[in-house]
Amino acid sequence: MSTFKAPKGTYDLTPPDSAKYLAVREAISAPLKNSGYGYIETPGFEDVALFSRGVGESTDIVSKEMYTLTTKGGSELALRPEGTASVLRAALEANLHKLGNLPVKLWYSGSYYRYERPQKGRYRHFSQVGAEAIGAEDPALDAELIILADQAYRSLGLQNFRILLNSLGDKECRPVYRDALQGFLRELELDEDTRRRIELNPLRVLDDKRPEVQKQLVGAPVLRDYLCDACKAYHEEVRDLLTAAGVAYEDDEKLVRGLDYYTRTTFEFVHDGLGSQSAVGGGGRYDGLSEMIGGPALPSVGWALGVDRTVLALEAEGIELELPASTSVFAVPLGEEARRVLFAKVTELRKLGVAADFAFGSRGLKGAMKSANRSGARLTVVAGERDLADGVVQLKDMESGEQQPVALDALVAEIQQKLA
Ligand code: ATP
Ligand code: MG
């Protein structure tokens, strides 16, 4: 160990576990790539105002969890706590909404940073794969995104997750509901912090996990009763499309999500094997966000799935992903001449696309065979001076344990045939 450790609330991804993370990112992005979403990458930090304006001053993310810094030049920056605001900022900056047909469909994958109290499933650096569909108001688009996330999780073999669905209304009906809710909440016995939240972000109070608060919330006005006809019809259509697609969901009128920008459709994927950090992903429609950050009106919808918690969900369900061994052939030279000959063969195999590795350093046969085993290679090539004098190498099948001499000239073809 060195003098240093990974910072509090962070962890490193190292082999072999890191392969699982790559596979999860791949599994989540595959359905998106297959559905017209293009890859976007944005900086790890942004102007702090993008988030305070976009995500919202009163949210936990902005008020408590953001890593902010002032540069030597005096710019106020924040490490990105989430992806949507950045992606929308980038799409507007590149005029993607003017270049082609709407919606602009984008997906991303990367690191996010929140100053949180570290716990299992809650870290200060974590990773998400996300998707945004910008510039269209169409219930089928909301349904598409939920279906693709469902498909991603199913492709990983996950079963014990549920989809919670709600509508938050729009700029017509939500303010009316907000007033009614504030009226109800102001009558309750709540602490100072929560009282302040009633004025800033009353819907968030519904999200309070404390039993003494939840008890008082019985009988609170529910948003569903306040939805305008347009929002109701929109939500019905989303629900019908999901049902038609065979995607099960649960109506959850308490689901408000922690970001200010959501309107209409909101949803969360929760996994039942994760304890209190049960949300593996979430998203929704954010019709007002573009205008909030100075852009034109662009109704949009998106989600972000947490890679770390998805890996924990796999573990909770006891799912071992079938990850192909990264190395197919391992070469073990005995002696200087063999080193040069086998190194050339390994290079040749790699050029042909065969995953090959080599016993580097001057270890004995035993140590080298241990490396061959650990590599997971199907085949091992061993050669010593005597083999080479006979123009052969020993090709060992690591599954059956069988070993046979193969002419050096025929080695590459023989390996390709065996691996086919
Ligand atoms: P929570 O309610 O658990 O704090 P959130 O609502 O803040 O989650 P989102 O902002 O919706 O989470 O982010 C989407 C996903 O990213 C979450 O469902 C989760 O899987 C993941 N995520 C969010 N914050 C963290 C974190 N601190 N550590 C690990 N994963 C996280
Ligand atoms: Mg959070």
Coordinates of C-alpha atoms and ligand atoms in Angstrom, one line a residue:
M1 CA 0.0 0.0 0.0
S2 CA 1.2 3.5 -0.7
T3 CA 0.8 6.4 1.7
F4 CA -2.5 7.3 0.0
K5 CA -6.0 5.9 -0.1
A6 CA -8.9 6.5 -2.3
P7 CA -10.8 9.6 -1.0
K8 CA -13.7 9.0 1.4
G9 CA -16.8 7.8 -0.3
T10 CA -15.0 6.6 -3.4
Y11 CA -13.7 3.3 -4.5
D12 CA -11.5 2.0 -7.3
L13 CA -12.6 -0.5 -10.0
T14 CA -9.9 -3.1 -10.4
P15 CA -9.8 -6.4 -12.3
P16 CA -11.5 -8.8 -12.3
D17 CA -14.5 -6.9 -10.8
S18 CA -14.1 -3.9 -13.1
A19 CA -15.2 -6.2 -16.0
K20 CA -18.6 -6.3 -14.4
Y21 CA -18.9 -2.5 -14.6
L22 CA -18.0 -2.4 -18.2
A23 CA -20.5 -5.1 -19.0
V24 CA -23.3 -3.3 -17.1
R25 CA -22.5 0.0 -19.0
E26 CA -22.6 -2.0 -22.2
A27 CA -25.9 -3.7 -21.3
I28 CA -27.6 -0.4 -20.4
S29 CA -26.4 1.4 -23.5
A30 CA -27.0 -1.4 -26.0
P31 CA -30.8 -0.9 -26.2
L32 CA -30.2 2.9 -26.6
K33 CA -27.7 2.5 -29.5
N34 CA -30.3 0.2 -31.1
S35 CA -33.0 2.8 -30.8
G36 CA -31.5 5.9 -32.5
Y37 CA -29.7 7.4 -29.5
G38 CA -26.3 9.0 -30.4
Y39 CA -23.4 9.1 -27.9
I40 CA -22.6 12.4 -26.2
E41 CA -19.8 13.3 -23.9
T42 CA -19.6 16.5 -21.8
P43 CA -17.0 17.9 -19.4
G44 CA -16.8 16.6 -15.8
F45 CA -17.4 20.1 -14.6
E46 CA -19.7 23.0 -15.6
D47 CA -20.5 26.5 -14.7
V48 CA -22.1 26.2 -11.2
A49 CA -25.1 28.3 -12.3
L50 CA -26.1 25.6 -14.8
F51 CA -26.9 23.3 -12.0
S52 CA -28.3 25.9 -9.5
R53 CA -30.6 27.2 -12.2
G54 CA -31.3 23.9 -13.9
V55 CA -31.5 21.4 -11.1
G56 CA -32.8 24.0 -8.6
E57 CA -31.5 25.9 -5.7
S58 CA -33.8 24.2 -3.2
T59 CA -32.8 20.7 -4.1
D60 CA -30.5 18.6 -2.0
I61 CA -28.2 18.1 -4.9
V62 CA -27.6 21.9 -5.3
S63 CA -27.9 23.0 -1.7
K64 CA -25.9 20.2 0.0
E65 CA -24.3 17.8 -2.4
M66 CA -22.4 19.8 -5.0
Y67 CA -18.6 20.0 -5.2
T68 CA -17.9 23.6 -6.2
L69 CA -14.6 25.3 -6.8
T70 CA -13.3 28.7 -7.9
T71 CA -10.6 28.6 -10.5
K72 CA -7.6 30.8 -10.5
G73 CA -9.3 32.8 -13.2
G74 CA -12.3 33.4 -10.9
S75 CA -14.8 31.0 -12.6
E76 CA -17.3 29.3 -10.4
L77 CA -17.4 25.7 -11.4
A78 CA -19.0 22.5 -10.0
L79 CA -18.2 18.9 -10.6
R80 CA -21.2 17.6 -12.3
P81 CA -23.7 16.0 -9.9
E82 CA -26.0 14.7 -12.7
G83 CA -26.1 14.5 -16.5
T84 CA -29.3 16.1 -17.8
A85 CA -28.5 19.8 -17.4
S86 CA -25.0 19.3 -19.0
V87 CA -26.4 17.3 -21.9
L88 CA -29.1 19.8 -22.7
R89 CA -26.6 22.6 -22.4
A90 CA -24.3 20.9 -24.9
A91 CA -27.1 20.0 -27.3
L92 CA -28.3 23.7 -27.3
E93 CA -24.7 24.9 -27.7
A94 CA -24.2 22.6 -30.7
N95 CA -27.6 23.6 -32.1
L96 CA -28.5 19.9 -32.4
H97 CA -32.1 20.9 -32.1
K98 CA -31.9 23.0 -35.3
L99 CA -29.8 20.6 -37.3
G100 CA -32.2 17.7 -37.8
N101 CA -35.5 16.3 -36.9
L102 CA -36.7 16.4 -33.3
P103 CA -36.4 14.7 -30.9
V104 CA -32.6 14.8 -30.6
K105 CA -31.9 11.5 -28.9
L106 CA -28.6 11.2 -26.9
W107 CA -27.0 8.7 -24.5
Y108 CA -24.1 9.2 -22.2
S109 CA -22.0 7.3 -19.7
G110 CA -19.7 8.8 -17.0
S111 CA -18.7 9.8 -13.5
Y112 CA -20.8 12.0 -11.3
Y113 CA -20.0 13.6 -8.0
R114 CA -22.1 14.4 -4.9
Y115 CA -20.9 15.3 -1.5
E116 CA -23.1 12.7 0.4
R117 CA -22.8 10.7 3.6
P118 CA -21.1 7.5 2.2
Q119 CA -23.0 4.3 2.7
K120 CA -23.5 1.1 0.8
G121 CA -24.8 2.2 -2.6
R122 CA -24.2 5.9 -1.9
Y123 CA -20.9 7.3 -2.9
R124 CA -19.3 10.6 -3.5
H125 CA -18.1 9.5 -6.9
F126 CA -20.5 7.2 -8.8
S127 CA -21.2 6.3 -12.3
Q128 CA -24.4 6.6 -14.5
V129 CA -25.5 5.7 -18.0
G130 CA -28.2 8.1 -19.1
A131 CA -30.4 8.9 -22.0
E132 CA -32.2 12.1 -23.1
A133 CA -34.7 12.7 -25.8
I134 CA -34.9 16.4 -26.5
G135 CA -37.5 18.5 -28.2
A136 CA -40.6 16.4 -28.5
E137 CA -43.8 16.0 -26.5
D138 CA -45.0 12.6 -27.2
P139 CA -46.2 9.9 -24.7
A140 CA -44.5 7.3 -26.9
L141 CA -41.2 8.9 -26.2
D142 CA -41.7 8.6 -22.5
A143 CA -42.8 5.0 -22.9
E144 CA -39.8 4.3 -25.2
L145 CA -37.3 5.3 -22.6
I146 CA -39.0 3.3 -19.8
I147 CA -39.2 0.3 -22.0
L148 CA -35.5 0.6 -23.0
A149 CA -34.4 0.8 -19.3
D150 CA -36.6 -2.2 -18.5
Q151 CA -35.0 -4.1 -21.5
A152 CA -31.5 -3.2 -20.2
Y153 CA -32.2 -4.5 -16.8
R154 CA -33.8 -7.7 -18.1
S155 CA -30.9 -8.3 -20.4
L156 CA -28.7 -8.4 -17.3
G157 CA -31.0 -11.0 -15.8
L158 CA -32.4 -8.7 -13.2
Q159 CA -35.9 -9.6 -12.0
N160 CA -36.5 -8.1 -8.5
F161 CA -36.9 -4.5 -9.7
R162 CA -40.1 -2.5 -9.9
I163 CA -41.0 0.6 -11.9
L164 CA -42.7 3.4 -10.0
L165 CA -44.6 5.8 -12.2
N166 CA -46.2 9.2 -11.5
S167 CA -47.2 12.4 -13.2
L168 CA -46.1 15.7 -11.7
G169 CA -48.4 17.8 -13.9
D170 CA -47.4 20.8 -15.9
K171 CA -47.1 24.6 -15.5
E172 CA -50.9 24.9 -15.6
C173 CA -51.9 22.4 -12.9
R174 CA -48.9 21.9 -10.7
P175 CA -49.0 25.5 -9.2
V176 CA -52.6 24.9 -8.1
Y177 CA -51.6 21.7 -6.5
R178 CA -48.6 23.3 -4.9
D179 CA -50.8 25.9 -3.2
A180 CA -53.2 23.3 -1.9
L181 CA -50.3 21.2 -0.6
Q182 CA -48.6 24.1 1.1
G183 CA -51.9 25.0 2.8
F184 CA -52.1 21.4 4.2
L185 CA -48.4 21.2 5.2
R186 CA -48.4 24.5 7.1
E187 CA -50.9 23.1 9.6
L188 CA -48.6 20.2 10.5
E189 CA -46.1 20.0 13.3
L190 CA -42.8 20.0 11.6
D191 CA -39.2 21.1 12.4
E192 CA -37.7 24.3 11.1
D193 CA -35.9 22.7 8.2
T194 CA -39.0 21.0 6.9
R195 CA -41.0 24.2 7.4
R196 CA -38.5 26.0 5.2
R197 CA -38.9 23.2 2.6
I198 CA -42.7 23.7 2.6
E199 CA -42.1 27.2 1.2
L200 CA -39.3 26.3 -1.2
N201 CA -40.2 22.9 -2.5
P202 CA -43.3 21.5 -0.8
L203 CA -43.5 18.4 -3.0
R204 CA -40.2 17.3 -1.5
V205 CA -41.8 17.1 1.9
L206 CA -43.9 14.1 0.6
D207 CA -40.6 12.4 0.0
D208 CA -39.6 12.6 3.7
K209 CA -38.6 9.2 4.9
R210 CA -39.2 9.8 8.7
P211 CA -42.2 7.9 10.1
E212 CA -43.2 10.8 12.3
V213 CA -43.5 13.0 9.1
Q214 CA -45.1 10.2 7.0
K215 CA -47.8 9.7 9.7
Q216 CA -48.9 13.3 9.4
L217 CA -49.0 13.2 5.6
V218 CA -52.0 10.8 5.6
G219 CA -54.8 12.8 3.9
A220 CA -52.5 15.2 2.1
P221 CA -53.8 16.4 -1.2
V222 CA -52.7 14.2 -4.0
L223 CA -51.5 15.5 -7.3
R224 CA -53.5 13.1 -9.3
D225 CA -56.7 14.9 -8.2
Y226 CA -55.3 18.2 -9.5
L227 CA -53.9 17.1 -12.9
C228 CA -55.4 19.1 -15.8
D229 CA -57.1 17.2 -18.6
A230 CA -54.1 17.4 -20.9
C231 CA -51.8 16.0 -18.3
K232 CA -54.3 13.3 -17.4
A233 CA -54.7 12.2 -21.1
Y234 CA -50.9 12.3 -21.6
H235 CA -50.3 10.1 -18.6
E236 CA -53.0 7.6 -19.6
E237 CA -51.4 7.2 -22.9
V238 CA -47.9 6.6 -21.4
R239 CA -49.5 4.0 -19.1
D240 CA -51.4 2.3 -22.0
L241 CA -48.2 2.1 -24.1
L242 CA -46.3 0.5 -21.3
T243 CA -49.0 -2.0 -20.7
A244 CA -49.2 -2.8 -24.4
A245 CA -45.4 -3.4 -24.3
G246 CA -45.8 -5.8 -21.4
V247 CA -43.8 -3.6 -19.1
A248 CA -45.3 -3.7 -15.5
Y249 CA -45.3 -0.6 -13.4
E250 CA -46.8 0.7 -10.2
D251 CA -48.6 4.0 -9.9
D252 CA -46.9 5.9 -7.1
E253 CA -48.5 9.2 -6.4
K254 CA -45.8 10.1 -3.8
L255 CA -43.0 9.8 -6.3
V256 CA -41.7 13.4 -6.8
R257 CA -38.0 12.9 -7.4
G258 CA -35.3 15.2 -6.1
L259 CA -34.8 17.6 -9.0
D260 CA -36.9 20.7 -9.7
Y261 CA -37.0 20.3 -13.5
Y262 CA -39.4 17.4 -13.8
T263 CA -42.9 17.8 -15.3
R264 CA -45.5 15.3 -16.1
T265 CA -44.1 11.7 -16.4
T266 CA -41.7 10.8 -13.6
F267 CA -40.5 7.3 -12.8
E268 CA -38.0 5.4 -10.7
F269 CA -36.6 1.9 -10.9
V270 CA -36.3 0.4 -7.5
H271 CA -34.6 -2.8 -6.5
D272 CA -35.9 -4.8 -3.6
G273 CA -32.6 -6.3 -2.6
L274 CA -30.7 -3.1 -1.9
G275 CA -32.0 -1.9 1.5
S276 CA -32.4 1.9 1.9
Q277 CA -30.4 2.8 -1.3
S278 CA -33.1 1.1 -3.4
A279 CA -33.3 3.4 -6.4
V280 CA -31.2 2.0 -9.2
G281 CA -32.4 4.6 -11.7
G282 CA -34.8 7.3 -12.4
G283 CA -36.0 9.9 -14.7
G284 CA -38.8 11.8 -16.2
R285 CA -40.0 14.6 -18.4
Y286 CA -38.5 18.0 -18.1
D287 CA -40.4 20.3 -20.4
G288 CA -39.3 23.5 -18.8
L289 CA -35.6 22.9 -18.3
S290 CA -34.4 24.3 -21.6
E291 CA -36.0 27.7 -20.9
M292 CA -34.7 27.6 -17.3
I293 CA -31.2 27.6 -18.7
G294 CA -31.8 30.2 -21.3
G295 CA -32.8 28.0 -24.3
P296 CA -35.9 27.8 -26.4
A297 CA -39.0 25.8 -25.3
L298 CA -37.9 22.1 -25.8
P299 CA -40.1 19.6 -24.1
S300 CA -37.8 16.6 -23.3
V301 CA -37.6 13.4 -21.3
G302 CA -34.7 11.3 -20.0
W303 CA -33.4 8.9 -17.4
A304 CA -30.2 8.0 -15.6
L305 CA -29.4 4.6 -14.3
G306 CA -26.8 4.1 -11.6
V307 CA -24.1 1.7 -12.6
D308 CA -22.8 1.1 -9.0
R309 CA -26.3 0.2 -7.7
T310 CA -27.0 -1.9 -10.7
V311 CA -23.9 -4.0 -9.9
L312 CA -25.1 -4.3 -6.3
A313 CA -28.5 -5.4 -7.6
L314 CA -26.8 -8.1 -9.6
E315 CA -25.0 -9.3 -6.5
A316 CA -28.3 -9.2 -4.5
E317 CA -29.9 -11.5 -7.0
G318 CA -26.8 -13.7 -7.2
I319 CA -26.4 -13.1 -10.9
E320 CA -23.0 -13.9 -12.3
L321 CA -22.7 -12.3 -15.7
E322 CA -21.2 -14.5 -18.3
L323 CA -18.1 -12.6 -19.1
P324 CA -16.0 -14.1 -21.8
A325 CA -12.4 -14.6 -20.6
S326 CA -10.4 -11.7 -21.9
T327 CA -7.5 -13.9 -23.0
S328 CA -7.9 -16.8 -25.4
V329 CA -4.3 -17.9 -25.8
F330 CA -1.4 -17.7 -23.4
A331 CA 2.2 -18.2 -24.5
V332 CA 4.9 -19.6 -22.2
P333 CA 8.4 -19.5 -23.6
L334 CA 11.2 -21.5 -22.0
G335 CA 14.5 -19.9 -22.9
E336 CA 15.6 -16.9 -25.0
E337 CA 15.1 -18.3 -28.4
A338 CA 11.5 -19.4 -27.5
R339 CA 10.9 -16.0 -26.1
R340 CA 11.5 -14.3 -29.4
V341 CA 9.6 -16.9 -31.4
L342 CA 6.5 -17.0 -29.2
F343 CA 6.5 -13.2 -28.8
A344 CA 6.3 -13.0 -32.6
K345 CA 3.4 -15.5 -32.6
V346 CA 1.5 -13.6 -30.0
T347 CA 1.9 -10.4 -32.0
E348 CA 0.6 -12.2 -35.1
L349 CA -2.4 -13.7 -33.3
R350 CA -3.3 -10.3 -31.8
K351 CA -3.2 -8.7 -35.3
L352 CA -5.7 -11.4 -36.4
G353 CA -8.0 -10.4 -33.5
V354 CA -7.2 -13.3 -31.3
A355 CA -6.8 -12.2 -27.6
A356 CA -3.4 -13.4 -26.6
D357 CA -1.0 -12.8 -23.7
F358 CA 2.5 -13.8 -22.9
A359 CA 4.5 -14.8 -19.8
F360 CA 6.7 -11.8 -19.3
G361 CA 9.7 -11.7 -17.0
S362 CA 12.0 -14.6 -16.3
R363 CA 9.8 -16.9 -14.2
G364 CA 10.1 -20.7 -14.2
L365 CA 7.6 -22.9 -16.0
K366 CA 5.5 -23.3 -12.8
G367 CA 4.9 -19.6 -12.3
A368 CA 4.2 -19.1 -16.0
M369 CA 1.6 -21.8 -16.0
K370 CA 0.0 -20.2 -13.0
S371 CA -0.4 -17.0 -15.0
A372 CA -1.8 -19.0 -17.9
N373 CA -4.4 -20.4 -15.6
R374 CA -5.3 -17.1 -14.1
S375 CA -5.7 -15.5 -17.5
G376 CA -8.6 -17.8 -18.3
A377 CA -7.1 -18.7 -21.7
R378 CA -8.5 -21.7 -23.5
L379 CA -5.2 -22.6 -25.0
T380 CA -1.6 -22.4 -23.8
V381 CA 1.4 -22.5 -26.1
V382 CA 4.6 -23.8 -24.4
A383 CA 7.9 -24.0 -26.2
G384 CA 11.5 -24.9 -25.2
E385 CA 14.7 -25.2 -27.0
R386 CA 14.1 -28.8 -27.9
D387 CA 10.6 -28.2 -29.3
L388 CA 12.0 -25.4 -31.5
A389 CA 14.8 -27.7 -32.7
D390 CA 12.0 -30.0 -33.9
G391 CA 10.1 -27.2 -35.5
V392 CA 7.2 -27.6 -33.1
V393 CA 5.5 -26.0 -30.0
Q394 CA 3.3 -27.7 -27.4
L395 CA -0.3 -26.6 -27.6
K396 CA -2.3 -27.3 -24.4
D397 CA -6.1 -27.3 -24.2
M398 CA -6.7 -25.8 -20.7
E399 CA -10.1 -27.4 -20.4
S400 CA -9.3 -31.0 -21.2
G401 CA -5.7 -30.8 -20.2
E402 CA -4.6 -32.4 -23.4
Q403 CA -1.3 -31.4 -24.9
Q404 CA 0.0 -32.0 -28.4
P405 CA 2.9 -30.9 -30.5
V406 CA 2.0 -28.6 -33.4
A407 CA 4.3 -27.5 -36.2
L408 CA 5.3 -23.9 -35.7
D409 CA 4.2 -23.0 -39.2
A410 CA 0.7 -24.5 -38.5
L411 CA 0.3 -23.0 -35.1
V412 CA -1.8 -19.9 -35.9
A413 CA -4.2 -21.8 -38.2
E414 CA -4.5 -24.6 -35.6
I415 CA -5.3 -22.0 -32.9
Q416 CA -7.9 -20.3 -35.0
Q417 CA -9.6 -23.6 -35.8
K418 CA -9.7 -24.6 -32.2
L419 CA -11.2 -21.3 -31.1
A420 CA -13.8 -21.1 -33.8
Ligands
ATP1 P1 -31.3 8.8 -4.0 O1 -32.8 9.0 -3.7 O2 -30.9 7.4 -3.6 O3 -30.4 9.8 -3.4 P2 -31.4 10.2 -6.4 O4 -32.8 10.5 -6.6 O5 -30.5 11.3 -5.8 O6 -31.2 8.9 -5.6 P3 -30.8 10.4 -9.2 O7 -30.4 11.8 -9.1 O8 -32.2 10.2 -9.8 O9 -30.7 9.7 -7.8 O10 -29.7 9.6 -10.0 C1 -30.1 8.4 -10.7 C2 -29.4 7.2 -10.2 O11 -28.0 7.4 -9.9 C3 -29.9 6.7 -8.9 O12 -31.1 5.9 -9.0 C4 -28.8 5.9 -8.3 O13 -28.8 4.6 -8.9 C5 -27.6 6.7 -8.9 N1 -27.1 7.5 -7.8 C6 -27.5 8.7 -7.4 N2 -26.7 9.2 -6.4 C7 -25.8 8.2 -6.1 C8 -24.7 8.1 -5.2 N3 -24.4 9.1 -4.3 N4 -24.0 6.9 -5.2 C9 -24.3 5.9 -6.1 N5 -25.3 6.0 -6.9 C10 -26.0 7.1 -7.0
MG2 MG -29.8 11.6 -3.9

